[in-house]
């Protein structure tokens, strides 16, 4: 016996249809959607269904709704991926290593592209960050923050908006990884190696050598991945469900 459509299912169908409309018509941030009446007519739907779908789209950050005006397409950010990753990793048995497996190819490609495309302003920005990192090397909280900023600067130097957007969406979970790695380095008197690796990456980018930049980043990521695996084994063992200490972004 067929299951009758409920209002919830209709609103979900409308939710998907409006997203398709945005994509098919290449609506850019700031573009207006058709009016509620026009959407009702276009999709043969009732006003309550259309309004419910628009409210859901607003809740996830895809559109902005104002009374008396058509809904407007919003600039996308990485918060949806961030929320998804946070939920997945929190319930995963290998949260830190899984995070690194996502991060490593992204960082290597970013270094390669930055070496090809970085501007003089990008070089200056990286050098300025490296100097700050030199001074903050003994700062347990400040250095990881600058470390993230360094990697984000490399992402921006690629000129690839999608790569920057995705990197930004990883920032919160990446903070957890970097703080744990920093704590491990301090306990084992390994602080300092990471800064030499950062300088090698920046030098290859400044030299405009994509393959050298990729190799330097791969070595840096391999070192971090090894620390992460040791940390995870220490924190969680091989089978225990993890309880990660959350850190502010």
PDB file of C-alpha atoms in Angstrom:
ATOM      1  CA  UNK A   1       0.000   0.000   0.000  1.00  0.00           C
ATOM      2  CA  UNK A   2       1.576   3.348  -1.004  1.00  0.00           C
ATOM      3  CA  UNK A   3       2.592   5.718   1.750  1.00  0.00           C
ATOM      4  CA  UNK A   4       0.835   9.080   1.400  1.00  0.00           C
ATOM      5  CA  UNK A   5       3.043  12.144   1.188  1.00  0.00           C
ATOM      6  CA  UNK A   6       3.183  14.130   4.383  1.00  0.00           C
ATOM      7  CA  UNK A   7       3.741  17.846   4.692  1.00  0.00           C
ATOM      8  CA  UNK A   8       7.259  17.120   5.941  1.00  0.00           C
ATOM      9  CA  UNK A   9       8.047  15.123   2.823  1.00  0.00           C
ATOM     10  CA  UNK A  10       6.555  17.784   0.592  1.00  0.00           C
ATOM     11  CA  UNK A  11       8.640  20.480   2.271  1.00  0.00           C
ATOM     12  CA  UNK A  12      11.744  18.318   1.829  1.00  0.00           C
ATOM     13  CA  UNK A  13      10.931  17.944  -1.867  1.00  0.00           C
ATOM     14  CA  UNK A  14      10.512  21.696  -2.095  1.00  0.00           C
ATOM     15  CA  UNK A  15      13.810  22.178  -0.209  1.00  0.00           C
ATOM     16  CA  UNK A  16      15.574  20.049  -2.849  1.00  0.00           C
ATOM     17  CA  UNK A  17      13.727  21.751  -5.713  1.00  0.00           C
ATOM     18  CA  UNK A  18      14.797  25.222  -4.600  1.00  0.00           C
ATOM     19  CA  UNK A  19      18.416  24.099  -4.319  1.00  0.00           C
ATOM     20  CA  UNK A  20      18.156  22.696  -7.855  1.00  0.00           C
ATOM     21  CA  UNK A  21      16.712  26.038  -8.984  1.00  0.00           C
ATOM     22  CA  UNK A  22      19.668  27.893  -7.451  1.00  0.00           C
ATOM     23  CA  UNK A  23      22.197  25.572  -9.104  1.00  0.00           C
ATOM     24  CA  UNK A  24      20.468  25.292 -12.489  1.00  0.00           C
ATOM     25  CA  UNK A  25      20.138  29.061 -12.779  1.00  0.00           C
ATOM     26  CA  UNK A  26      23.636  29.728 -11.396  1.00  0.00           C
ATOM     27  CA  UNK A  27      22.258  32.135  -8.803  1.00  0.00           C
ATOM     28  CA  UNK A  28      25.124  33.951  -7.106  1.00  0.00           C
ATOM     29  CA  UNK A  29      25.215  35.262  -3.522  1.00  0.00           C
ATOM     30  CA  UNK A  30      22.888  38.235  -3.302  1.00  0.00           C
ATOM     31  CA  UNK A  31      20.580  36.976  -6.059  1.00  0.00           C
ATOM     32  CA  UNK A  32      16.874  36.890  -5.250  1.00  0.00           C
ATOM     33  CA  UNK A  33      14.764  33.778  -5.504  1.00  0.00           C
ATOM     34  CA  UNK A  34      11.312  33.981  -7.105  1.00  0.00           C
ATOM     35  CA  UNK A  35       8.553  35.212  -4.818  1.00  0.00           C
ATOM     36  CA  UNK A  36       6.667  32.770  -2.628  1.00  0.00           C
ATOM     37  CA  UNK A  37       3.708  33.028  -4.990  1.00  0.00           C
ATOM     38  CA  UNK A  38       5.910  32.320  -8.009  1.00  0.00           C
ATOM     39  CA  UNK A  39       7.497  29.311  -6.273  1.00  0.00           C
ATOM     40  CA  UNK A  40       4.037  27.994  -5.410  1.00  0.00           C
ATOM     41  CA  UNK A  41       3.021  28.257  -9.045  1.00  0.00           C
ATOM     42  CA  UNK A  42       6.292  26.902 -10.430  1.00  0.00           C
ATOM     43  CA  UNK A  43       6.236  23.798  -8.241  1.00  0.00           C
ATOM     44  CA  UNK A  44       2.484  23.419  -7.742  1.00  0.00           C
ATOM     45  CA  UNK A  45       2.930  23.671  -3.992  1.00  0.00           C
ATOM     46  CA  UNK A  46       1.057  25.410  -1.197  1.00  0.00           C
ATOM     47  CA  UNK A  47       2.341  28.491   0.588  1.00  0.00           C
ATOM     48  CA  UNK A  48       2.923  26.627   3.891  1.00  0.00           C
ATOM     49  CA  UNK A  49       5.086  24.047   2.105  1.00  0.00           C
ATOM     50  CA  UNK A  50       7.136  26.730   0.325  1.00  0.00           C
ATOM     51  CA  UNK A  51       7.574  28.735   3.512  1.00  0.00           C
ATOM     52  CA  UNK A  52       8.642  25.663   5.459  1.00  0.00           C
ATOM     53  CA  UNK A  53      11.224  24.825   2.797  1.00  0.00           C
ATOM     54  CA  UNK A  54      12.561  28.392   2.789  1.00  0.00           C
ATOM     55  CA  UNK A  55      12.831  28.338   6.579  1.00  0.00           C
ATOM     56  CA  UNK A  56      14.823  25.110   6.386  1.00  0.00           C
ATOM     57  CA  UNK A  57      17.105  26.601   3.741  1.00  0.00           C
ATOM     58  CA  UNK A  58      17.652  29.640   5.929  1.00  0.00           C
ATOM     59  CA  UNK A  59      18.412  27.426   8.930  1.00  0.00           C
ATOM     60  CA  UNK A  60      21.280  25.732   7.093  1.00  0.00           C
ATOM     61  CA  UNK A  61      22.626  29.036   5.779  1.00  0.00           C
ATOM     62  CA  UNK A  62      21.764  28.759   2.091  1.00  0.00           C
ATOM     63  CA  UNK A  63      19.293  31.649   1.850  1.00  0.00           C
ATOM     64  CA  UNK A  64      18.280  34.698   3.831  1.00  0.00           C
ATOM     65  CA  UNK A  65      14.577  35.385   4.333  1.00  0.00           C
ATOM     66  CA  UNK A  66      13.059  38.782   5.161  1.00  0.00           C
ATOM     67  CA  UNK A  67       9.371  39.518   5.599  1.00  0.00           C
ATOM     68  CA  UNK A  68       7.894  41.263   2.581  1.00  0.00           C
ATOM     69  CA  UNK A  69      10.853  40.505   0.302  1.00  0.00           C
ATOM     70  CA  UNK A  70      12.001  37.589  -1.802  1.00  0.00           C
ATOM     71  CA  UNK A  71      14.510  35.209  -0.251  1.00  0.00           C
ATOM     72  CA  UNK A  72      18.135  35.960  -1.166  1.00  0.00           C
ATOM     73  CA  UNK A  73      20.946  33.469  -1.839  1.00  0.00           C
ATOM     74  CA  UNK A  74      23.654  33.698   0.820  1.00  0.00           C
ATOM     75  CA  UNK A  75      27.415  33.372   0.532  1.00  0.00           C
ATOM     76  CA  UNK A  76      28.324  29.808   1.436  1.00  0.00           C
ATOM     77  CA  UNK A  77      30.773  29.098   4.219  1.00  0.00           C
ATOM     78  CA  UNK A  78      32.197  25.881   5.577  1.00  0.00           C
ATOM     79  CA  UNK A  79      30.015  25.528   8.638  1.00  0.00           C
ATOM     80  CA  UNK A  80      27.927  22.687   7.203  1.00  0.00           C
ATOM     81  CA  UNK A  81      31.001  20.571   6.537  1.00  0.00           C
ATOM     82  CA  UNK A  82      32.388  21.597   9.918  1.00  0.00           C
ATOM     83  CA  UNK A  83      29.236  20.430  11.704  1.00  0.00           C
ATOM     84  CA  UNK A  84      29.211  17.188   9.737  1.00  0.00           C
ATOM     85  CA  UNK A  85      32.864  16.456  10.442  1.00  0.00           C
ATOM     86  CA  UNK A  86      32.479  17.286  14.114  1.00  0.00           C
ATOM     87  CA  UNK A  87      29.603  14.852  14.471  1.00  0.00           C
ATOM     88  CA  UNK A  88      31.276  12.079  12.489  1.00  0.00           C
ATOM     89  CA  UNK A  89      34.635  12.372  14.226  1.00  0.00           C
ATOM     90  CA  UNK A  90      33.135  12.619  17.697  1.00  0.00           C
ATOM     91  CA  UNK A  91      31.550   9.191  17.217  1.00  0.00           C
ATOM     92  CA  UNK A  92      34.491   7.631  15.430  1.00  0.00           C
ATOM     93  CA  UNK A  93      37.058   5.239  16.844  1.00  0.00           C
ATOM     94  CA  UNK A  94      39.933   6.960  15.003  1.00  0.00           C
ATOM     95  CA  UNK A  95      39.009  10.650  15.061  1.00  0.00           C
ATOM     96  CA  UNK A  96      42.495  12.151  14.848  1.00  0.00           C
ATOM     97  CA  UNK A  97      43.922   9.797  12.227  1.00  0.00           C
ATOM     98  CA  UNK A  98      40.761  10.101  10.136  1.00  0.00           C
ATOM     99  CA  UNK A  99      41.149  13.864  10.266  1.00  0.00           C
ATOM    100  CA  UNK A 100      44.745  13.595   9.089  1.00  0.00           C
ATOM    101  CA  UNK A 101      43.797  11.307   6.202  1.00  0.00           C
ATOM    102  CA  UNK A 102      41.453  14.035   4.964  1.00  0.00           C
ATOM    103  CA  UNK A 103      43.951  16.807   5.582  1.00  0.00           C
ATOM    104  CA  UNK A 104      47.160  15.382   4.084  1.00  0.00           C
ATOM    105  CA  UNK A 105      46.289  15.383   0.345  1.00  0.00           C
ATOM    106  CA  UNK A 106      44.618  18.780   0.718  1.00  0.00           C
ATOM    107  CA  UNK A 107      47.736  20.325   2.270  1.00  0.00           C
ATOM    108  CA  UNK A 108      50.106  18.777  -0.272  1.00  0.00           C
ATOM    109  CA  UNK A 109      48.041  20.062  -3.192  1.00  0.00           C
ATOM    110  CA  UNK A 110      47.799  23.488  -1.555  1.00  0.00           C
ATOM    111  CA  UNK A 111      51.590  23.705  -1.245  1.00  0.00           C
ATOM    112  CA  UNK A 112      52.053  22.660  -4.863  1.00  0.00           C
ATOM    113  CA  UNK A 113      49.552  25.215  -6.173  1.00  0.00           C
ATOM    114  CA  UNK A 114      50.862  27.977  -3.897  1.00  0.00           C
ATOM    115  CA  UNK A 115      54.354  27.492  -5.379  1.00  0.00           C
ATOM    116  CA  UNK A 116      52.861  27.986  -8.830  1.00  0.00           C
ATOM    117  CA  UNK A 117      50.575  30.918  -8.043  1.00  0.00           C
ATOM    118  CA  UNK A 118      51.657  32.807  -4.907  1.00  0.00           C
ATOM    119  CA  UNK A 119      52.125  36.558  -5.229  1.00  0.00           C
ATOM    120  CA  UNK A 120      54.702  38.802  -3.598  1.00  0.00           C
ATOM    121  CA  UNK A 121      52.057  39.734  -1.029  1.00  0.00           C
ATOM    122  CA  UNK A 122      51.550  36.047  -0.253  1.00  0.00           C
ATOM    123  CA  UNK A 123      55.306  35.589   0.248  1.00  0.00           C
ATOM    124  CA  UNK A 124      55.390  38.555   2.614  1.00  0.00           C
ATOM    125  CA  UNK A 125      52.417  37.200   4.538  1.00  0.00           C
ATOM    126  CA  UNK A 126      54.032  33.794   4.990  1.00  0.00           C
ATOM    127  CA  UNK A 127      57.301  35.344   6.123  1.00  0.00           C
ATOM    128  CA  UNK A 128      55.501  37.561   8.605  1.00  0.00           C
ATOM    129  CA  UNK A 129      53.691  34.544  10.037  1.00  0.00           C
ATOM    130  CA  UNK A 130      56.929  32.580  10.286  1.00  0.00           C
ATOM    131  CA  UNK A 131      58.511  35.381  12.271  1.00  0.00           C
ATOM    132  CA  UNK A 132      55.547  35.436  14.643  1.00  0.00           C
ATOM    133  CA  UNK A 133      55.815  31.655  14.963  1.00  0.00           C
ATOM    134  CA  UNK A 134      59.518  31.918  15.790  1.00  0.00           C
ATOM    135  CA  UNK A 135      58.662  34.206  18.701  1.00  0.00           C
ATOM    136  CA  UNK A 136      55.711  32.057  19.793  1.00  0.00           C
ATOM    137  CA  UNK A 137      57.512  28.722  19.640  1.00  0.00           C
ATOM    138  CA  UNK A 138      57.364  28.352  23.417  1.00  0.00           C
ATOM    139  CA  UNK A 139      53.689  29.357  23.615  1.00  0.00           C
ATOM    140  CA  UNK A 140      51.565  26.217  24.019  1.00  0.00           C
ATOM    141  CA  UNK A 141      48.359  27.941  22.930  1.00  0.00           C
ATOM    142  CA  UNK A 142      49.608  30.701  20.660  1.00  0.00           C
ATOM    143  CA  UNK A 143      51.767  28.544  18.408  1.00  0.00           C
ATOM    144  CA  UNK A 144      49.007  26.144  17.286  1.00  0.00           C
ATOM    145  CA  UNK A 145      46.838  29.143  16.390  1.00  0.00           C
ATOM    146  CA  UNK A 146      49.623  30.599  14.251  1.00  0.00           C
ATOM    147  CA  UNK A 147      50.288  27.159  12.800  1.00  0.00           C
ATOM    148  CA  UNK A 148      46.713  27.017  11.509  1.00  0.00           C
ATOM    149  CA  UNK A 149      47.048  30.570  10.174  1.00  0.00           C
ATOM    150  CA  UNK A 150      50.202  29.527   8.286  1.00  0.00           C
ATOM    151  CA  UNK A 151      48.435  26.648   6.556  1.00  0.00           C
ATOM    152  CA  UNK A 152      45.428  28.844   5.778  1.00  0.00           C
ATOM    153  CA  UNK A 153      47.762  31.433   4.239  1.00  0.00           C
ATOM    154  CA  UNK A 154      49.128  28.726   1.943  1.00  0.00           C
ATOM    155  CA  UNK A 155      45.574  27.772   0.957  1.00  0.00           C
ATOM    156  CA  UNK A 156      44.751  31.393   0.122  1.00  0.00           C
ATOM    157  CA  UNK A 157      47.970  31.704  -1.901  1.00  0.00           C
ATOM    158  CA  UNK A 158      46.620  29.032  -4.280  1.00  0.00           C
ATOM    159  CA  UNK A 159      43.928  31.409  -5.477  1.00  0.00           C
ATOM    160  CA  UNK A 160      41.530  28.459  -5.378  1.00  0.00           C
ATOM    161  CA  UNK A 161      38.354  29.553  -3.616  1.00  0.00           C
ATOM    162  CA  UNK A 162      37.050  26.009  -3.235  1.00  0.00           C
ATOM    163  CA  UNK A 163      40.257  24.882  -1.539  1.00  0.00           C
ATOM    164  CA  UNK A 164      40.147  27.860   0.833  1.00  0.00           C
ATOM    165  CA  UNK A 165      36.479  27.198   1.619  1.00  0.00           C
ATOM    166  CA  UNK A 166      37.116  23.541   2.385  1.00  0.00           C
ATOM    167  CA  UNK A 167      40.206  24.335   4.454  1.00  0.00           C
ATOM    168  CA  UNK A 168      38.218  26.831   6.510  1.00  0.00           C
ATOM    169  CA  UNK A 169      35.588  24.169   7.174  1.00  0.00           C
ATOM    170  CA  UNK A 170      38.277  21.923   8.687  1.00  0.00           C
ATOM    171  CA  UNK A 171      39.631  24.623  10.979  1.00  0.00           C
ATOM    172  CA  UNK A 172      37.754  23.616  14.153  1.00  0.00           C
ATOM    173  CA  UNK A 173      38.646  19.936  13.997  1.00  0.00           C
ATOM    174  CA  UNK A 174      42.177  20.821  12.905  1.00  0.00           C
ATOM    175  CA  UNK A 175      42.577  22.877  16.074  1.00  0.00           C
ATOM    176  CA  UNK A 176      41.935  19.739  18.131  1.00  0.00           C
ATOM    177  CA  UNK A 177      44.600  17.847  16.198  1.00  0.00           C
ATOM    178  CA  UNK A 178      47.210  20.602  16.437  1.00  0.00           C
ATOM    179  CA  UNK A 179      46.719  21.173  20.153  1.00  0.00           C
ATOM    180  CA  UNK A 180      47.094  17.465  20.843  1.00  0.00           C
ATOM    181  CA  UNK A 181      50.221  17.263  18.668  1.00  0.00           C
ATOM    182  CA  UNK A 182      51.689  20.293  20.440  1.00  0.00           C
ATOM    183  CA  UNK A 183      51.040  18.686  23.832  1.00  0.00           C
ATOM    184  CA  UNK A 184      52.771  15.505  22.660  1.00  0.00           C
ATOM    185  CA  UNK A 185      55.775  17.463  21.348  1.00  0.00           C
ATOM    186  CA  UNK A 186      56.167  19.264  24.665  1.00  0.00           C
ATOM    187  CA  UNK A 187      56.001  16.083  26.747  1.00  0.00           C
ATOM    188  CA  UNK A 188      58.577  14.418  24.520  1.00  0.00           C
ATOM    189  CA  UNK A 189      60.809  17.516  24.075  1.00  0.00           C
ATOM    190  CA  UNK A 190      60.216  17.670  20.330  1.00  0.00           C
ATOM    191  CA  UNK A 191      59.200  21.319  20.001  1.00  0.00           C
ATOM    192  CA  UNK A 192      61.075  23.079  17.192  1.00  0.00           C
ATOM    193  CA  UNK A 193      61.112  20.441  14.456  1.00  0.00           C
ATOM    194  CA  UNK A 194      57.777  21.660  13.126  1.00  0.00           C
ATOM    195  CA  UNK A 195      59.083  25.210  12.644  1.00  0.00           C
ATOM    196  CA  UNK A 196      62.008  24.007  10.562  1.00  0.00           C
ATOM    197  CA  UNK A 197      59.522  22.071   8.437  1.00  0.00           C
ATOM    198  CA  UNK A 198      57.345  25.167   8.048  1.00  0.00           C
ATOM    199  CA  UNK A 199      60.324  27.202   6.861  1.00  0.00           C
ATOM    200  CA  UNK A 200      61.246  24.511   4.312  1.00  0.00           C
ATOM    201  CA  UNK A 201      57.713  24.614   2.909  1.00  0.00           C
ATOM    202  CA  UNK A 202      57.713  28.417   2.696  1.00  0.00           C
ATOM    203  CA  UNK A 203      61.149  28.449   1.023  1.00  0.00           C
ATOM    204  CA  UNK A 204      59.999  26.048  -1.696  1.00  0.00           C
ATOM    205  CA  UNK A 205      56.867  28.140  -2.291  1.00  0.00           C
ATOM    206  CA  UNK A 206      58.944  31.317  -2.530  1.00  0.00           C
ATOM    207  CA  UNK A 207      61.315  29.568  -4.981  1.00  0.00           C
ATOM    208  CA  UNK A 208      58.338  28.722  -7.184  1.00  0.00           C
ATOM    209  CA  UNK A 209      59.159  25.015  -7.058  1.00  0.00           C
ATOM    210  CA  UNK A 210      55.851  23.079  -6.917  1.00  0.00           C
ATOM    211  CA  UNK A 211      57.377  19.630  -6.507  1.00  0.00           C
ATOM    212  CA  UNK A 212      59.769  20.754  -3.767  1.00  0.00           C
ATOM    213  CA  UNK A 213      56.869  22.456  -1.984  1.00  0.00           C
ATOM    214  CA  UNK A 214      54.776  19.296  -2.252  1.00  0.00           C
ATOM    215  CA  UNK A 215      57.649  17.165  -0.929  1.00  0.00           C
ATOM    216  CA  UNK A 216      58.293  19.525   1.979  1.00  0.00           C
ATOM    217  CA  UNK A 217      54.610  19.534   2.890  1.00  0.00           C
ATOM    218  CA  UNK A 218      54.410  15.747   2.547  1.00  0.00           C
ATOM    219  CA  UNK A 219      57.329  15.363   4.963  1.00  0.00           C
ATOM    220  CA  UNK A 220      55.675  17.791   7.386  1.00  0.00           C
ATOM    221  CA  UNK A 221      52.376  15.935   7.167  1.00  0.00           C
ATOM    222  CA  UNK A 222      54.070  12.566   7.589  1.00  0.00           C
ATOM    223  CA  UNK A 223      55.733  13.757  10.771  1.00  0.00           C
ATOM    224  CA  UNK A 224      52.431  15.104  12.113  1.00  0.00           C
ATOM    225  CA  UNK A 225      50.608  11.918  11.124  1.00  0.00           C
ATOM    226  CA  UNK A 226      53.116   9.789  13.027  1.00  0.00           C
ATOM    227  CA  UNK A 227      52.587  11.901  16.142  1.00  0.00           C
ATOM    228  CA  UNK A 228      48.818  11.691  15.726  1.00  0.00           C
ATOM    229  CA  UNK A 229      48.902   7.900  15.528  1.00  0.00           C
ATOM    230  CA  UNK A 230      50.974   7.696  18.703  1.00  0.00           C
ATOM    231  CA  UNK A 231      48.685  10.171  20.455  1.00  0.00           C
ATOM    232  CA  UNK A 232      45.570   8.283  19.474  1.00  0.00           C
ATOM    233  CA  UNK A 233      46.982   4.979  20.650  1.00  0.00           C
ATOM    234  CA  UNK A 234      47.915   6.583  23.971  1.00  0.00           C
ATOM    235  CA  UNK A 235      44.576   8.354  24.404  1.00  0.00           C
ATOM    236  CA  UNK A 236      42.191   5.713  23.143  1.00  0.00           C
ATOM    237  CA  UNK A 237      44.020   2.422  22.757  1.00  0.00           C
ATOM    238  CA  UNK A 238      43.171   0.223  19.785  1.00  0.00           C
ATOM    239  CA  UNK A 239      39.509  -0.423  20.511  1.00  0.00           C
ATOM    240  CA  UNK A 240      38.196   2.179  22.943  1.00  0.00           C
ATOM    241  CA  UNK A 241      35.626   4.689  21.818  1.00  0.00           C
ATOM    242  CA  UNK A 242      37.378   8.073  22.069  1.00  0.00           C
ATOM    243  CA  UNK A 243      36.516  10.977  24.286  1.00  0.00           C
ATOM    244  CA  UNK A 244      38.179  13.964  22.675  1.00  0.00           C
ATOM    245  CA  UNK A 245      38.900  17.090  24.646  1.00  0.00           C
ATOM    246  CA  UNK A 246      37.330  19.869  22.608  1.00  0.00           C
ATOM    247  CA  UNK A 247      39.334  23.033  22.012  1.00  0.00           C
ATOM    248  CA  UNK A 248      38.047  26.414  20.869  1.00  0.00           C
ATOM    249  CA  UNK A 249      38.762  27.368  17.272  1.00  0.00           C
TER     250      UNK A 249
END
